[in-house]
């Protein structure tokens, strides 16, 4: 497929409610949308970096830089056969997985449209609806947290993830567990602990949690192995699994019992599919993480989560949990049994509302820039 014109749209979108993690609070979410025009079709992708390097070293600024200066010059005007061909072309650019994954998503979207197949069909997904949960940020008080959990449970979410940090962990999780004895509950520390301070998390073993996500350093695998030996609750890695190779290291080191798969973090859907295969072969449960995506990234996550090894609910909530206005004509809503329906149309299966995109962008970039 000839990639005739590529447009980048950095977006800033106001969140319905602020989102606080161990690395800070945000009121607005940034991302970079990628639009690729090819042989009469238009493919869309989403780079899930944010303004600040909190979760990842990548930012809106680095995504624009790496794509403009290095990735897109390898692609513009070129005939790119498929996502594997894309991955071969960008393999010599080190790192910058969130940037590359957004472009790859647009290529998957084009491939699906060309073949008249949804991403779910291209991936071999087996479910029409996927089980989902909601990720709840740190709140000012435990009473506030209980109110927020109550609202989401009333909305129909049957799995809740709580963000934790030192001093705001066991007591919060215990309060939620007391109020909801049978809720599927898990916690995410986003690397807020050291191996020493993580000893404070041992009482979580009494709360029947599904998992503890990324308690230690974002680039660590070894200390997570040591921590997993000290705790019964399954450790789940997010930040430290940056490639299929790192997934293998974690598996071989017994550093975790669950993996959170985010296509952006691992360099694209191709690598996400490889990690799914690897984990499935050894019966390690995986689930689809979230990056507060727009409906574009959400459509892609839903297709991924339809694969058979995604046996735990994903961080894929209804559109209304994130933004009052999103960038597609479709809206994702929560279905009964805490599920969301996977799109069935060709490619991503969503229709981008370009007027909305233009409303939220703060400076579009066209490549090649001489193209009319
Ligand atoms: O660690 O899983 C995380 C959002 C931004 C960055 C990192 C994380 C998250 C979430 C939100 O937990 C999940 C969602 O998109 O609902
Ligand atoms: Mg996480």
Coordinates of C-alpha atoms and ligand atoms in Angstrom, one line a residue:
X1 CA 0.0 0.0 0.0
X2 CA 1.4 3.3 -1.0
X3 CA 1.5 5.8 1.9
X4 CA 0.8 9.0 0.0
X5 CA 0.2 11.5 2.8
X6 CA 0.7 11.3 6.5
X7 CA -0.8 13.9 8.9
X8 CA 0.0 14.2 12.6
X9 CA -2.5 15.8 15.0
X10 CA -1.3 16.5 18.5
X11 CA -4.5 16.6 20.6
X12 CA -5.3 18.0 24.1
X13 CA -8.5 16.7 25.5
X14 CA -10.2 17.6 28.8
X15 CA -10.9 14.6 31.0
X16 CA -14.3 14.2 32.5
X17 CA -12.6 14.0 35.9
X18 CA -9.0 14.4 36.8
X19 CA -6.8 11.3 36.9
X20 CA -4.1 11.0 39.6
X21 CA -1.3 8.3 39.8
X22 CA 1.8 8.0 41.8
X23 CA 3.5 10.3 39.2
X24 CA 1.0 13.1 39.3
X25 CA -2.4 14.5 38.6
X26 CA -3.8 15.4 35.1
X27 CA -6.9 17.3 34.1
X28 CA -6.3 17.0 30.3
X29 CA -4.9 14.2 28.3
X30 CA -2.6 14.7 25.3
X31 CA -2.0 12.2 22.5
X32 CA -0.9 12.3 18.8
X33 CA -3.2 11.0 16.2
X34 CA -1.8 9.7 12.9
X35 CA -3.8 9.9 9.7
X36 CA -2.4 8.0 6.7
X37 CA -3.9 8.4 3.2
X38 CA -3.3 5.5 0.9
X39 CA -4.8 4.5 -2.4
X40 CA -8.2 6.0 -1.7
X41 CA -8.4 4.8 1.9
X42 CA -7.7 6.6 5.2
X43 CA -6.1 4.8 8.2
X44 CA -5.9 6.2 11.7
X45 CA -3.7 5.5 14.7
X46 CA -3.0 6.9 18.1
X47 CA 0.3 7.5 19.9
X48 CA -0.4 7.3 23.6
X49 CA 2.4 9.5 25.0
X50 CA 1.3 12.3 27.2
X51 CA 2.6 15.9 27.7
X52 CA 5.0 14.9 30.6
X53 CA 7.4 12.0 30.9
X54 CA 5.7 10.4 33.9
X55 CA 4.5 6.9 32.8
X56 CA 7.0 6.8 29.9
X57 CA 10.1 8.8 28.9
X58 CA 8.1 9.6 25.7
X59 CA 6.1 12.8 25.5
X60 CA 3.9 14.5 22.9
X61 CA 7.0 16.5 22.0
X62 CA 9.3 13.5 21.5
X63 CA 6.6 11.6 19.5
X64 CA 6.3 14.6 17.1
X65 CA 10.1 14.8 16.8
X66 CA 10.8 11.1 16.2
X67 CA 8.0 10.7 13.8
X68 CA 8.8 13.9 11.8
X69 CA 12.5 13.5 11.7
X70 CA 13.1 9.7 11.6
X71 CA 10.0 7.5 11.2
X72 CA 7.9 9.2 8.6
X73 CA 10.7 10.0 6.2
X74 CA 11.2 6.2 5.9
X75 CA 7.5 5.7 5.0
X76 CA 6.2 8.7 3.1
X77 CA 5.6 7.9 -0.6
X78 CA 6.8 4.3 0.0
X79 CA 5.0 1.1 -0.7
X80 CA 4.6 -0.6 2.8
X81 CA 3.2 -4.1 2.5
X82 CA 1.8 -4.6 6.0
X83 CA 2.6 -4.1 9.7
X84 CA 5.5 -6.6 9.6
X85 CA 7.1 -4.6 6.7
X86 CA 6.6 -1.4 8.8
X87 CA 8.3 -3.0 11.8
X88 CA 11.3 -4.0 9.6
X89 CA 11.7 -0.5 8.3
X90 CA 11.7 1.1 11.7
X91 CA 13.7 -1.5 13.6
X92 CA 16.9 0.5 13.3
X93 CA 15.3 3.4 15.3
X94 CA 16.0 2.6 18.9
X95 CA 13.1 2.9 21.5
X96 CA 10.2 5.3 21.0
X97 CA 7.7 2.6 21.1
X98 CA 4.7 4.8 21.7
X99 CA 5.5 6.8 18.6
X100 CA 6.0 3.8 16.4
X101 CA 2.9 2.0 17.7
X102 CA 0.6 4.9 16.7
X103 CA 1.8 4.7 13.1
X104 CA 1.6 0.9 13.0
X105 CA -2.0 1.1 14.2
X106 CA -2.9 3.3 11.2
X107 CA -1.3 0.7 8.9
X108 CA -3.3 -2.1 10.6
X109 CA -6.4 0.0 10.0
X110 CA -5.5 0.4 6.3
X111 CA -4.8 -3.3 6.0
X112 CA -8.2 -4.2 7.5
X113 CA -10.0 -1.8 5.2
X114 CA -8.2 -3.2 2.1
X115 CA -9.1 -6.8 3.1
X116 CA -12.6 -5.9 4.3
X117 CA -11.8 -7.4 7.7
X118 CA -12.0 -6.0 11.2
X119 CA -8.9 -5.9 13.4
X120 CA -10.5 -8.6 15.5
X121 CA -10.6 -10.9 12.4
X122 CA -7.1 -10.0 11.4
X123 CA -5.8 -10.8 14.9
X124 CA -7.9 -14.0 15.2
X125 CA -10.0 -12.7 18.1
X126 CA -12.5 -15.1 19.5
X127 CA -14.9 -12.8 21.5
X128 CA -17.5 -10.4 20.3
X129 CA -17.6 -8.7 23.7
X130 CA -14.8 -8.3 26.1
X131 CA -14.8 -8.1 29.9
X132 CA -13.7 -4.7 31.1
X133 CA -13.0 -2.8 34.3
X134 CA -12.3 0.8 35.4
X135 CA -9.0 2.3 36.6
X136 CA -9.6 4.8 39.4
X137 CA -7.0 7.4 40.2
X138 CA -5.8 8.4 43.7
X139 CA -8.5 10.5 45.5
X140 CA -8.1 13.1 48.2
X141 CA -9.6 11.0 50.9
X142 CA -10.7 7.4 51.5
X143 CA -14.3 8.7 51.7
X144 CA -14.0 10.3 48.2
X145 CA -12.5 7.0 46.9
X146 CA -15.5 5.0 48.2
X147 CA -17.9 7.5 46.5
X148 CA -16.1 7.1 43.2
X149 CA -16.1 3.3 43.4
X150 CA -19.8 3.4 44.3
X151 CA -20.5 5.4 41.2
X152 CA -18.6 3.0 38.9
X153 CA -20.1 -0.1 40.5
X154 CA -23.6 1.5 39.9
X155 CA -22.6 2.1 36.3
X156 CA -22.0 -1.6 36.0
X157 CA -18.3 -2.1 36.3
X158 CA -17.5 -5.4 38.0
X159 CA -13.7 -5.0 38.1
X160 CA -12.0 -2.0 39.7
X161 CA -8.4 -1.0 39.7
X162 CA -7.1 1.4 42.4
X163 CA -4.0 3.5 42.0
X164 CA -1.8 3.3 45.1
X165 CA 1.3 5.0 46.4
X166 CA 3.2 4.8 49.7
X167 CA 0.9 5.7 52.6
X168 CA -2.1 5.4 50.3
X169 CA -2.3 1.7 49.7
X170 CA -3.4 -1.0 52.2
X171 CA -5.9 1.2 54.1
X172 CA -7.6 2.4 50.8
X173 CA -7.7 -1.1 49.3
X174 CA -9.0 -2.6 52.6
X175 CA -11.8 0.1 52.8
X176 CA -12.9 -0.8 49.3
X177 CA -12.7 -4.5 50.0
X178 CA -14.9 -4.1 53.2
X179 CA -17.5 -2.2 51.2
X180 CA -17.5 -4.7 48.2
X181 CA -16.6 -8.1 49.5
X182 CA -16.9 -9.8 46.1
X183 CA -15.8 -7.1 43.7
X184 CA -12.9 -8.0 41.4
X185 CA -10.3 -5.7 42.8
X186 CA -6.6 -4.9 41.9
X187 CA -4.1 -2.2 42.5
X188 CA -1.5 -0.3 40.4
X189 CA 1.5 1.4 42.0
X190 CA 3.2 2.7 38.8
X191 CA 6.6 2.0 40.3
X192 CA 6.1 4.0 43.5
X193 CA 8.0 1.5 45.8
X194 CA 11.5 0.1 46.3
X195 CA 12.0 -3.5 47.3
X196 CA 12.4 -2.2 50.8
X197 CA 9.3 0.0 51.0
X198 CA 7.2 -2.6 49.2
X199 CA 7.2 -4.7 52.4
X200 CA 4.4 -2.4 53.4
X201 CA 2.2 -4.0 50.7
X202 CA 2.3 -7.5 52.3
X203 CA -1.1 -7.1 54.1
X204 CA -2.7 -6.8 50.6
X205 CA -2.5 -10.6 50.6
X206 CA -5.5 -10.6 53.0
X207 CA -7.7 -8.6 50.5
X208 CA -8.2 -11.2 47.8
X209 CA -6.9 -9.0 45.0
X210 CA -6.6 -10.2 41.4
X211 CA -3.1 -8.7 41.2
X212 CA -0.6 -6.0 42.2
X213 CA 0.6 -4.0 39.2
X214 CA 4.1 -2.7 38.8
X215 CA 5.1 -2.0 42.4
X216 CA 8.8 -1.5 41.7
X217 CA 11.1 0.4 39.3
X218 CA 9.9 0.9 35.8
X219 CA 13.0 -0.6 34.3
X220 CA 13.2 -3.5 36.8
X221 CA 12.5 -7.2 36.4
X222 CA 14.9 -8.8 38.9
X223 CA 13.6 -7.0 42.1
X224 CA 10.0 -7.9 41.0
X225 CA 11.2 -11.5 41.1
X226 CA 12.4 -11.0 44.7
X227 CA 9.1 -9.2 45.6
X228 CA 6.9 -11.9 44.1
X229 CA 8.6 -14.5 46.4
X230 CA 7.6 -12.4 49.4
X231 CA 3.9 -12.0 48.5
X232 CA 1.1 -14.4 47.6
X233 CA -0.9 -12.0 45.4
X234 CA 0.1 -12.3 41.7
X235 CA 2.5 -9.5 40.6
X236 CA 1.6 -8.1 37.2
X237 CA 4.1 -6.1 35.2
X238 CA 3.2 -3.1 33.1
X239 CA 6.0 -0.5 32.7
X240 CA 8.9 -3.0 32.6
X241 CA 7.6 -5.1 29.7
X242 CA 8.8 -3.0 26.8
X243 CA 9.1 -5.9 24.3
X244 CA 8.5 -9.6 23.7
X245 CA 12.1 -10.1 24.8
X246 CA 11.4 -8.4 28.2
X247 CA 8.3 -10.5 28.5
X248 CA 10.4 -13.6 28.1
X249 CA 12.9 -12.3 30.7
X250 CA 10.1 -11.7 33.2
X251 CA 8.6 -15.2 32.5
X252 CA 12.0 -16.9 32.8
X253 CA 12.9 -15.0 36.0
X254 CA 9.4 -15.7 37.5
X255 CA 9.2 -11.9 38.1
X256 CA 5.4 -11.9 37.6
X257 CA 2.4 -14.2 37.2
X258 CA 0.4 -11.8 35.0
X259 CA 1.3 -9.4 32.2
X260 CA -0.6 -6.2 31.3
X261 CA -0.2 -5.8 27.5
X262 CA -0.3 -2.3 26.1
X263 CA 0.5 -2.2 22.4
X264 CA 2.1 1.3 22.7
X265 CA 4.5 0.3 25.4
X266 CA 5.8 -2.8 23.4
X267 CA 6.2 -1.0 20.1
X268 CA 3.0 -2.0 18.4
X269 CA 0.2 -4.4 17.9
X270 CA 2.6 -6.9 16.3
X271 CA 4.6 -7.2 19.5
X272 CA 1.5 -7.3 21.6
X273 CA 0.3 -10.3 19.6
X274 CA 3.7 -12.0 20.1
X275 CA 3.5 -11.5 23.9
X276 CA 0.0 -12.8 23.9
X277 CA 1.2 -16.0 22.1
X278 CA 4.1 -16.4 24.4
X279 CA 2.0 -16.1 27.5
X280 CA -0.8 -18.3 26.1
X281 CA 1.7 -21.1 25.5
X282 CA 2.5 -21.3 29.2
X283 CA -1.0 -20.4 30.5
X284 CA 0.0 -17.0 31.9
X285 CA -3.0 -14.7 32.0
X286 CA -2.8 -11.4 30.2
X287 CA -5.1 -8.4 30.0
X288 CA -5.2 -5.3 27.9
X289 CA -4.0 -2.1 29.7
X290 CA -5.2 1.4 28.9
X291 CA -3.6 4.8 28.4
X292 CA -6.8 6.9 28.6
X293 CA -7.1 6.5 24.9
X294 CA -9.5 8.3 22.6
X295 CA -12.0 6.0 20.9
X296 CA -9.4 5.3 18.2
X297 CA -7.0 3.6 20.6
X298 CA -10.0 2.1 22.4
X299 CA -11.2 0.4 19.2
X300 CA -7.7 -1.2 18.8
X301 CA -7.6 -2.3 22.4
X302 CA -11.0 -4.0 22.2
X303 CA -9.9 -6.0 19.1
X304 CA -6.7 -7.1 20.9
X305 CA -8.6 -8.0 24.1
X306 CA -10.8 -10.3 22.0
X307 CA -7.9 -12.8 21.7
X308 CA -8.3 -16.0 23.7
X309 CA -5.4 -15.4 26.2
X310 CA -6.9 -12.1 27.5
X311 CA -8.6 -13.9 30.4
X312 CA -8.6 -10.9 32.8
X313 CA -10.8 -7.8 32.4
X314 CA -9.1 -4.9 30.5
X315 CA -8.6 -1.3 31.5
X316 CA -11.0 -0.4 28.6
X317 CA -13.8 1.6 30.0
X318 CA -16.8 3.2 28.3
X319 CA -16.1 6.4 26.3
X320 CA -18.0 8.5 28.9
X321 CA -15.6 7.5 31.6
X322 CA -12.8 9.5 29.9
X323 CA -14.1 12.4 27.6
X324 CA -17.3 14.3 27.2
X325 CA -16.6 14.6 23.5
X326 CA -14.5 12.0 21.7
X327 CA -13.1 11.9 18.2
X328 CA -15.3 9.3 16.6
X329 CA -18.9 9.2 15.6
X330 CA -19.3 5.9 17.5
X331 CA -19.5 5.9 21.3
X332 CA -18.4 2.8 23.4
X333 CA -20.9 2.0 26.2
X334 CA -20.8 -0.5 28.9
X335 CA -22.9 -3.6 28.1
X336 CA -24.4 -6.0 30.7
X337 CA -21.9 -8.2 32.6
X338 CA -19.2 -5.4 32.6
X339 CA -18.4 -5.9 28.9
X340 CA -17.9 -3.7 25.8
X341 CA -18.7 -4.8 22.2
X342 CA -15.7 -5.2 19.9
X343 CA -16.1 -3.2 16.7
X344 CA -17.0 -5.3 13.6
X345 CA -16.4 -2.8 10.7
X346 CA -13.3 -3.0 8.5
X347 CA -10.1 -2.0 10.1
X348 CA -10.6 -0.2 13.5
X349 CA -14.3 -0.1 12.7
X350 CA -14.7 3.5 13.8
X351 CA -15.5 6.7 11.9
X352 CA -13.3 9.6 12.8
X353 CA -15.0 13.0 13.3
X354 CA -12.4 15.2 11.7
X355 CA -14.1 18.4 12.8
X356 CA -13.6 17.2 16.4
X357 CA -10.0 16.3 15.7
X358 CA -9.4 19.9 14.4
X359 CA -11.1 21.3 17.4
X360 CA -8.8 19.4 19.8
X361 CA -5.5 19.7 17.9
X362 CA -2.8 22.3 18.7
X363 CA -0.8 22.2 15.4
X364 CA -1.1 19.7 12.6
X365 CA 2.0 18.4 10.7
X366 CA 1.7 17.2 7.1
X367 CA 4.3 14.8 5.6
X368 CA 5.5 15.1 2.9
X369 CA 5.0 18.8 3.5
X370 CA 5.2 19.7 -0.2
X371 CA 2.1 17.5 -0.8
X372 CA -1.0 19.5 -1.7
Ligands
LIG1 O1 -0.5 2.4 34.6 O2 -2.1 1.5 33.7 C1 -1.5 2.5 33.9 C2 -3.3 5.6 32.4 C3 -2.2 6.3 31.9 C4 -0.9 5.8 32.1 C5 -0.7 4.6 32.8 C6 -1.8 3.8 33.3 C7 -3.1 4.4 33.1 C8 -4.3 3.7 33.6 C9 -5.6 4.1 32.9 O3 -4.3 3.0 34.6 C10 -6.3 3.0 32.2 C11 -7.4 3.4 31.3 O4 -7.0 3.8 30.2 O5 -8.5 3.4 31.7
LIG2 MG1 -0.2 0.3 35.0

